[in-house]
XYZ file of C-alpha atoms in Angstrom:
473
model
C 21.721 -28.762 -17.221
C 24.386 -30.715 -17.278
C 27.604 -29.217 -18.073
C 28.543 -28.689 -14.526
C 31.478 -27.070 -16.505
C 30.113 -24.391 -18.066
C 28.082 -23.383 -15.400
C 30.498 -23.739 -12.860
C 32.745 -21.245 -15.377
C 29.674 -18.911 -15.963
C 29.616 -18.965 -12.417
C 33.796 -18.051 -11.265
C 33.150 -15.172 -13.854
C 29.544 -13.789 -12.715
C 30.861 -13.893 -8.695
C 34.419 -12.067 -9.822
C 32.162 -9.511 -11.782
C 29.825 -8.974 -8.467
C 32.341 -8.273 -6.644
C 33.462 -5.591 -8.325
C 29.874 -3.908 -7.109
C 30.223 -4.319 -3.355
C 31.918 -2.529 -0.913
C 33.909 -3.247 2.190
C 30.712 -4.027 4.366
C 28.771 -6.371 1.813
C 26.550 -3.945 -0.170
C 25.918 -4.587 -3.148
C 25.311 -1.505 -5.180
C 24.256 -0.928 -8.106
C 21.905 0.691 -10.379
C 18.543 -0.435 -11.452
C 16.650 -0.337 -14.612
C 13.465 -1.702 -14.078
C 11.271 -3.526 -16.377
C 9.390 -0.217 -16.518
C 10.593 2.965 -17.138
C 11.645 4.128 -13.827
C 14.911 3.782 -12.911
C 17.256 4.367 -9.677
C 20.603 5.608 -11.085
C 21.566 8.219 -8.907
C 21.665 6.585 -5.448
C 23.095 2.887 -6.176
C 23.284 1.585 -2.209
C 21.837 -1.725 -1.797
C 18.773 -2.698 -2.578
C 16.695 -6.117 -0.500
C 16.248 -7.188 -4.224
C 19.463 -7.923 -5.232
C 21.347 -8.155 -1.787
C 18.477 -11.266 -0.653
C 19.381 -12.927 -3.947
C 22.973 -12.382 -2.730
C 22.329 -13.800 -0.110
C 20.486 -17.192 -1.188
C 23.223 -17.982 -3.894
C 26.038 -17.802 -1.749
C 24.477 -19.849 1.096
C 23.354 -22.368 -1.858
C 27.080 -22.985 -2.168
C 28.342 -22.885 1.536
C 25.868 -25.355 1.648
C 26.775 -27.825 -0.561
C 31.357 -26.848 -0.064
C 31.225 -26.094 3.564
C 33.578 -23.777 1.990
C 34.923 -20.739 4.045
C 35.020 -18.254 1.260
C 31.509 -19.511 0.067
C 30.756 -18.795 4.113
C 32.057 -15.731 4.800
C 30.815 -14.508 1.536
C 27.209 -15.451 2.663
C 27.122 -14.364 6.444
C 28.675 -11.138 5.007
C 25.961 -10.284 2.454
C 23.056 -11.243 5.546
C 24.805 -8.625 7.898
C 23.993 -6.120 6.081
C 20.641 -6.715 5.036
C 20.083 -7.284 8.862
C 22.136 -4.076 9.054
C 19.173 -2.255 7.606
C 16.627 -3.064 10.247
C 15.812 0.004 12.436
C 14.820 -1.970 15.753
C 12.937 1.828 16.545
C 10.406 1.311 14.077
C 10.214 -2.137 13.147
C 11.357 -1.075 9.447
C 13.680 -2.769 7.013
C 15.668 0.067 5.024
C 16.104 0.406 1.080
C 13.225 -2.249 0.854
C 11.775 0.238 -2.794
C 13.810 -1.724 -5.407
C 13.541 1.304 -8.571
C 11.879 4.180 -5.828
C 13.368 4.761 -2.498
C 9.989 6.003 -1.334
C 8.570 2.255 -1.031
C 9.178 0.019 1.347
C 7.412 -2.822 -0.393
C 6.251 -6.283 0.564
C 8.076 -7.816 -1.646
C 11.767 -6.498 -0.971
C 11.056 -6.890 2.794
C 9.729 -10.498 2.441
C 12.442 -11.412 0.319
C 15.176 -9.818 2.331
C 13.252 -11.942 5.409
C 13.456 -15.368 3.224
C 16.647 -14.892 2.913
C 17.910 -14.495 6.148
C 15.804 -16.931 7.636
C 17.084 -19.048 4.464
C 20.812 -18.982 6.158
C 19.958 -19.391 9.439
C 20.960 -22.114 9.999
C 24.320 -22.172 8.311
C 25.567 -19.313 11.379
C 26.024 -18.673 15.052
C 23.741 -18.695 17.323
C 24.001 -15.092 17.945
C 23.548 -14.342 14.662
C 20.907 -17.177 14.219
C 18.648 -14.869 17.204
C 19.232 -12.198 15.647
C 18.131 -12.677 12.079
C 15.061 -14.834 14.019
C 14.221 -11.756 15.590
C 14.743 -8.865 12.534
C 12.797 -11.315 10.755
C 9.628 -11.877 12.847
C 9.854 -8.298 14.809
C 9.228 -7.087 10.934
C 6.309 -8.958 9.897
C 4.507 -7.874 12.983
C 5.506 -4.358 12.983
C 4.848 -3.191 9.685
C 3.120 -6.356 7.639
C 0.238 -7.106 11.294
C -0.111 -3.906 12.130
C 0.309 -1.680 8.986
C 0.397 -3.657 5.342
C -2.582 -6.125 6.648
C -6.035 -4.977 5.226
C -8.336 -7.102 6.718
C -11.625 -6.540 4.297
C -9.726 -8.024 1.508
C -7.429 -10.876 3.514
C -4.328 -10.082 1.831
C -1.892 -7.421 2.122
C -1.403 -4.124 0.382
C 1.725 -3.246 -1.516
C 3.427 -0.621 1.041
C 2.523 1.796 3.373
C 2.208 4.855 0.981
C 1.632 4.218 -2.888
C 2.878 6.339 -4.602
C 1.938 4.819 -7.840
C -1.667 4.310 -6.522
C -2.291 7.164 -4.097
C -6.521 6.862 -3.799
C -6.633 2.843 -3.786
C -5.280 0.027 -2.259
C -3.573 -2.613 -4.561
C -2.951 -6.498 -3.457
C -0.330 -7.610 -5.890
C -0.179 -11.201 -6.334
C 3.617 -12.091 -6.152
C 3.761 -10.059 -2.958
C 1.600 -11.732 -1.398
C 3.027 -14.924 -2.636
C 6.075 -13.984 -0.824
C 4.854 -13.000 2.423
C 2.805 -16.259 2.130
C 6.894 -17.443 1.930
C 8.669 -15.747 4.893
C 5.266 -16.317 7.318
C 5.822 -20.561 6.564
C 9.294 -20.001 7.519
C 8.985 -17.725 10.326
C 6.356 -20.110 11.740
C 9.030 -23.294 10.929
C 11.863 -21.254 12.877
C 9.464 -20.538 15.926
C 6.519 -22.514 16.248
C 4.147 -19.227 16.611
C 1.333 -20.138 15.290
C -0.214 -16.590 14.810
C 2.523 -16.661 11.537
C 1.022 -19.620 9.743
C -2.485 -18.264 10.693
C -1.456 -15.178 8.513
C -0.577 -17.127 5.715
C -2.807 -19.394 5.537
C -4.828 -16.253 5.507
C -3.104 -15.130 2.439
C -3.213 -18.547 0.927
C -7.355 -18.291 0.704
C -6.999 -14.885 -0.817
C -4.762 -16.136 -3.464
C -6.898 -19.054 -4.634
C -10.024 -16.834 -4.630
C -8.112 -14.488 -6.971
C -6.774 -17.375 -9.191
C -10.245 -19.007 -9.553
C -11.341 -15.575 -10.531
C -8.664 -15.009 -13.031
C -9.695 -18.649 -14.420
C -12.704 -17.888 -15.253
C -12.309 -14.721 -16.540
C -9.719 -15.676 -18.916
C -12.272 -18.748 -19.861
C -14.305 -16.041 -20.977
C -11.351 -13.292 -22.165
C -10.211 -16.216 -24.021
C -12.883 -17.280 -26.527
C -13.229 -14.133 -27.947
C -9.155 -14.346 -29.190
C -8.907 -15.517 -32.477
C -6.181 -18.515 -33.035
C -3.975 -19.155 -35.733
C -1.653 -21.307 -36.595
C 0.543 -21.300 -33.449
C -0.277 -23.061 -30.355
C -2.142 -20.138 -28.995
C -2.311 -17.890 -31.574
C 0.272 -15.232 -33.262
C -0.579 -13.092 -29.658
C -3.300 -15.366 -27.851
C -2.547 -15.567 -23.922
C -1.801 -18.949 -23.038
C -4.029 -20.827 -20.652
C -2.737 -20.018 -16.760
C -2.184 -16.724 -16.225
C -2.605 -15.578 -13.336
C -3.098 -11.805 -12.706
C -0.491 -9.187 -11.600
C -3.016 -7.163 -8.571
C -5.937 -6.339 -7.643
C -7.587 -3.215 -6.663
C -10.428 -2.758 -4.364
C -12.768 -1.550 -7.005
C -10.976 -2.652 -10.128
C -11.751 -6.889 -9.174
C -11.040 -8.150 -12.972
C -7.507 -9.242 -13.950
C -5.200 -6.221 -15.465
C -2.036 -7.529 -16.766
C -0.239 -11.167 -15.965
C 3.873 -10.560 -15.780
C 6.129 -13.482 -16.211
C 8.667 -12.587 -14.352
C 6.618 -12.336 -11.428
C 4.427 -15.823 -11.926
C 7.941 -17.439 -11.719
C 8.273 -15.120 -8.183
C 5.397 -15.998 -6.889
C 5.929 -20.570 -7.772
C 8.314 -20.386 -4.845
C 5.416 -18.989 -2.161
C 2.647 -21.660 -3.492
C 4.746 -24.158 -3.152
C 5.596 -23.191 -0.073
C 1.431 -23.426 0.872
C 1.527 -26.853 -0.895
C 3.994 -27.877 1.544
C 2.274 -26.200 4.445
C -1.172 -27.771 3.738
C -0.831 -30.077 1.599
C -3.930 -28.691 -0.616
C -3.681 -30.575 -3.908
C -5.520 -26.562 -5.019
C -1.913 -25.122 -4.692
C -0.421 -27.749 -6.634
C -3.281 -27.610 -9.598
C -2.203 -23.505 -8.936
C 1.654 -25.003 -9.622
C 1.301 -26.861 -12.637
C -1.412 -24.789 -14.707
C 1.140 -21.554 -14.133
C 4.288 -23.187 -14.431
C 3.121 -24.313 -18.278
C 1.348 -21.010 -18.466
C 4.943 -19.665 -17.929
C 6.917 -21.887 -19.869
C 4.425 -21.189 -23.159
C 5.757 -17.321 -22.940
C 8.893 -18.155 -24.498
C 10.017 -16.594 -27.933
C 10.016 -18.493 -30.272
C 13.407 -17.484 -31.681
C 15.059 -15.916 -28.130
C 13.662 -18.310 -25.879
C 13.560 -16.249 -23.116
C 9.970 -15.118 -21.434
C 7.393 -12.687 -22.972
C 6.994 -9.948 -20.866
C 3.319 -9.889 -20.006
C 0.138 -9.984 -21.498
C -2.925 -7.871 -21.348
C -6.673 -8.140 -22.227
C -5.479 -11.482 -23.851
C -2.897 -10.816 -25.783
C 0.827 -11.015 -25.558
C 3.436 -8.185 -24.998
C 6.237 -9.737 -26.251
C 9.152 -6.929 -25.049
C 11.328 -5.776 -22.456
C 12.622 -9.970 -22.325
C 14.236 -9.954 -19.011
C 17.868 -11.281 -20.181
C 19.860 -11.690 -16.132
C 16.519 -10.987 -14.106
C 14.492 -14.866 -15.864
C 16.848 -16.063 -13.482
C 13.940 -14.941 -11.087
C 11.749 -16.952 -13.137
C 14.093 -20.369 -13.209
C 14.142 -20.424 -9.839
C 10.917 -20.156 -9.200
C 10.086 -22.727 -11.943
C 13.133 -24.580 -9.735
C 11.532 -24.429 -6.634
C 8.193 -26.412 -7.669
C 10.199 -28.762 -9.616
C 8.700 -31.390 -7.484
C 5.480 -30.911 -9.099
C 6.442 -30.211 -12.406
C 9.798 -32.465 -12.470
C 11.729 -31.797 -15.970
C 10.114 -29.138 -17.446
C 11.201 -27.154 -14.213
C 14.839 -26.854 -16.479
C 14.182 -25.834 -19.600
C 17.917 -25.520 -21.328
C 16.482 -23.875 -24.114
C 16.199 -21.169 -22.197
C 19.524 -21.509 -20.340
C 21.331 -21.869 -23.300
C 20.486 -18.203 -24.268
C 21.423 -16.674 -21.421
C 24.245 -18.400 -21.449
C 25.249 -17.255 -24.715
C 24.476 -13.322 -24.028
C 27.602 -13.057 -21.445
C 30.172 -10.455 -21.488
C 33.737 -10.820 -21.019
C 33.563 -9.733 -17.944
C 31.236 -12.309 -17.133
C 28.202 -10.485 -16.920
C 25.042 -10.703 -18.424
C 23.113 -7.864 -20.358
C 19.445 -7.133 -18.470
C 17.148 -6.622 -22.138
C 16.022 -7.935 -25.070
C 13.261 -4.945 -26.832
C 13.306 -2.265 -24.112
C 12.867 -0.436 -26.720
C 10.192 -2.968 -28.407
C 7.123 -2.344 -26.656
C 3.653 -1.773 -27.050
C 2.970 -2.019 -23.435
C 4.503 1.741 -22.619
C 4.667 3.053 -26.227
C 8.035 3.511 -27.266
C 7.277 0.992 -30.480
C 10.518 2.461 -32.583
C 12.249 -0.616 -32.059
C 16.561 -1.012 -31.744
C 19.252 -1.617 -28.921
C 19.340 0.919 -26.394
C 21.363 0.909 -23.542
C 19.176 0.076 -20.992
C 18.770 -3.723 -23.586
C 23.100 -3.528 -22.852
C 23.790 -2.239 -19.291
C 24.336 -5.099 -16.670
C 23.019 -4.024 -13.581
C 23.396 -5.750 -9.683
C 19.549 -5.723 -9.518
C 18.960 -8.832 -12.638
C 22.413 -10.010 -12.656
C 22.017 -11.155 -8.887
C 18.576 -12.868 -9.971
C 21.276 -15.256 -12.656
C 23.778 -16.003 -9.687
C 21.411 -17.168 -7.375
C 19.927 -19.490 -10.244
C 23.132 -20.950 -11.169
C 23.704 -21.870 -7.717
C 20.683 -24.195 -7.993
C 22.263 -26.229 -10.988
C 26.156 -26.003 -9.509
C 27.514 -29.252 -8.534
C 30.896 -29.235 -6.358
C 30.860 -25.505 -6.070
C 34.201 -26.215 -4.809
C 36.258 -26.640 -8.017
C 34.580 -22.807 -9.032
C 37.368 -20.351 -10.066
C 36.781 -17.002 -8.766
C 40.006 -14.237 -10.489
C 40.021 -10.565 -9.807
C 37.773 -9.181 -12.483
C 40.069 -7.248 -15.393
C 37.572 -7.484 -18.376
C 36.551 -4.515 -19.820
C 33.138 -4.325 -21.633
C 32.758 -1.358 -24.044
C 29.445 -0.953 -26.718
C 28.677 2.113 -29.094
C 26.012 2.128 -31.133
C 24.579 5.349 -33.344
C 22.512 6.209 -29.382
C 24.554 5.370 -27.004
C 28.052 4.360 -25.387
C 28.332 1.864 -22.424
C 31.502 1.196 -20.366
C 31.567 -1.195 -17.647
C 35.272 -1.449 -16.454
C 36.210 -3.402 -13.133
C 36.470 0.370 -11.775
C 34.421 1.753 -13.421
C 30.811 2.488 -15.313
C 30.467 4.844 -17.474
C 26.305 5.769 -19.677
C 26.364 8.164 -22.167
C 22.746 8.111 -24.247
C 21.626 10.596 -25.980
C 18.335 8.511 -28.438
C 15.856 7.877 -27.825
C 14.435 10.618 -25.551
C 12.680 8.343 -23.039
C 17.238 7.104 -23.040
C 18.544 9.921 -22.203
C 21.406 10.477 -20.058
C 24.479 10.546 -18.481
C 25.152 7.879 -16.211
C 29.355 8.303 -14.443
C 30.123 5.423 -11.537
C 32.893 4.342 -9.414
C 31.959 1.128 -8.025
C 31.217 0.131 -4.798
C 30.024 4.242 -3.975
C 26.437 4.192 -2.830
C 25.565 7.218 -5.430
C 26.722 8.251 -8.679
C 29.367 10.820 -9.782
C 27.130 11.716 -12.232
C 23.349 10.931 -13.333
C 21.477 13.129 -15.530
C 18.160 11.875 -16.210
C 15.628 14.378 -17.311
C 12.853 12.637 -17.040
C 10.949 15.720 -16.484
C 12.594 17.157 -19.269
C 11.049 14.853 -21.144
C 7.633 15.080 -20.303
C 6.991 18.730 -20.594
C 8.025 18.375 -24.339
C 6.828 15.414 -25.280
C 3.067 17.370 -25.643
C 4.868 19.818 -28.296
C 6.668 17.627 -30.329
C 3.565 15.108 -30.291
C 4.432 11.441 -32.264
C 7.834 12.301 -33.181
C 9.480 10.587 -30.248
C 8.004 7.867 -29.551
């Protein structure tokens, strides 16, 4: 994108809003509204998901300008994440994203990659500390706990509360692990990290080949229309989100995570120069770019059984997909910067510099709401997704010394027949009474790591739904 004035203006305003959530220790707090029904609305402390993007984003700005303001913001965010490491256990706190019970591989890997990406920009003591945390954590948690030798890959987390009786092996988790392990190897020269990353790469290649064979057969049975791939037909080149030991065929193809996966595939390509990884990157990039809504120009959510499931479409969170495309630019060229999608997201900015979470959160067949209309989850601006858009913009910006960051003094107030949402420089209030899955009352003072009020009656909903039947879909 060539309009640098617009990018710098957007970054200045977004940074000013993000800083309203930052506490005095460098933690970017905030509630989490996930792509599914999952939410983390009570304990709104920092999460590696957000913190990693903030570290990398500020690192991008500092590397380009060497301005102390960006260097300090980068170091504060990185030091905060480093402080979440527990040397007694080898674990990293707050790596569950939407569910604090987890210490998921992808959140841990995102944090490790972020620390190592800025290690050359900090002093010697910090650099050594970041590297120690990365290598010690990988050995003691990834190698000793998450590695499954018979699979040749890392499982989701130590205790998977979403799949208690069967290990899950998630593609984007393992691609991020490969990127992190190769970064550790580059910094240490320790071959064990390289060898494990290559093992993961082999697993990914096997799963990719199986998926493409499966897709070829699957798409033969999907009818076409006048559209390029059919009105709802999945384009070629998709890679399944996950596999299980007893379920080896692909299940769904989440576009957000396909974008994230490009980072790890590109790291494997750079390490091995294996053209097979380059072919995977080109195919997946084409898939991602084909998975865009012709009206919104945002990325469709996923595909299942050969058919596109359009919603919910990410707004701010699309930055994660766009970062992956941008990383792969040496292999895919100008396709890495889809101007129409960037313009669509930029056009949705709020007066305070933040961006909404979703389009179509209440209109998705995947979670059987299917009632349509805007809900509070669509309009709410959350740090976990805005941090991804921030990181992406920092990759595009030139001359970041010209970015003007002022104190955020704008309030965003939105109300409808379903909800009230208000985001001030110091507080957030959300009240929603319809649909039932969106019921809730949430009151926050920013910078606090817990909500003043967090009423999310999901359990009540689960009990009354059988009584009300289809009325409250």
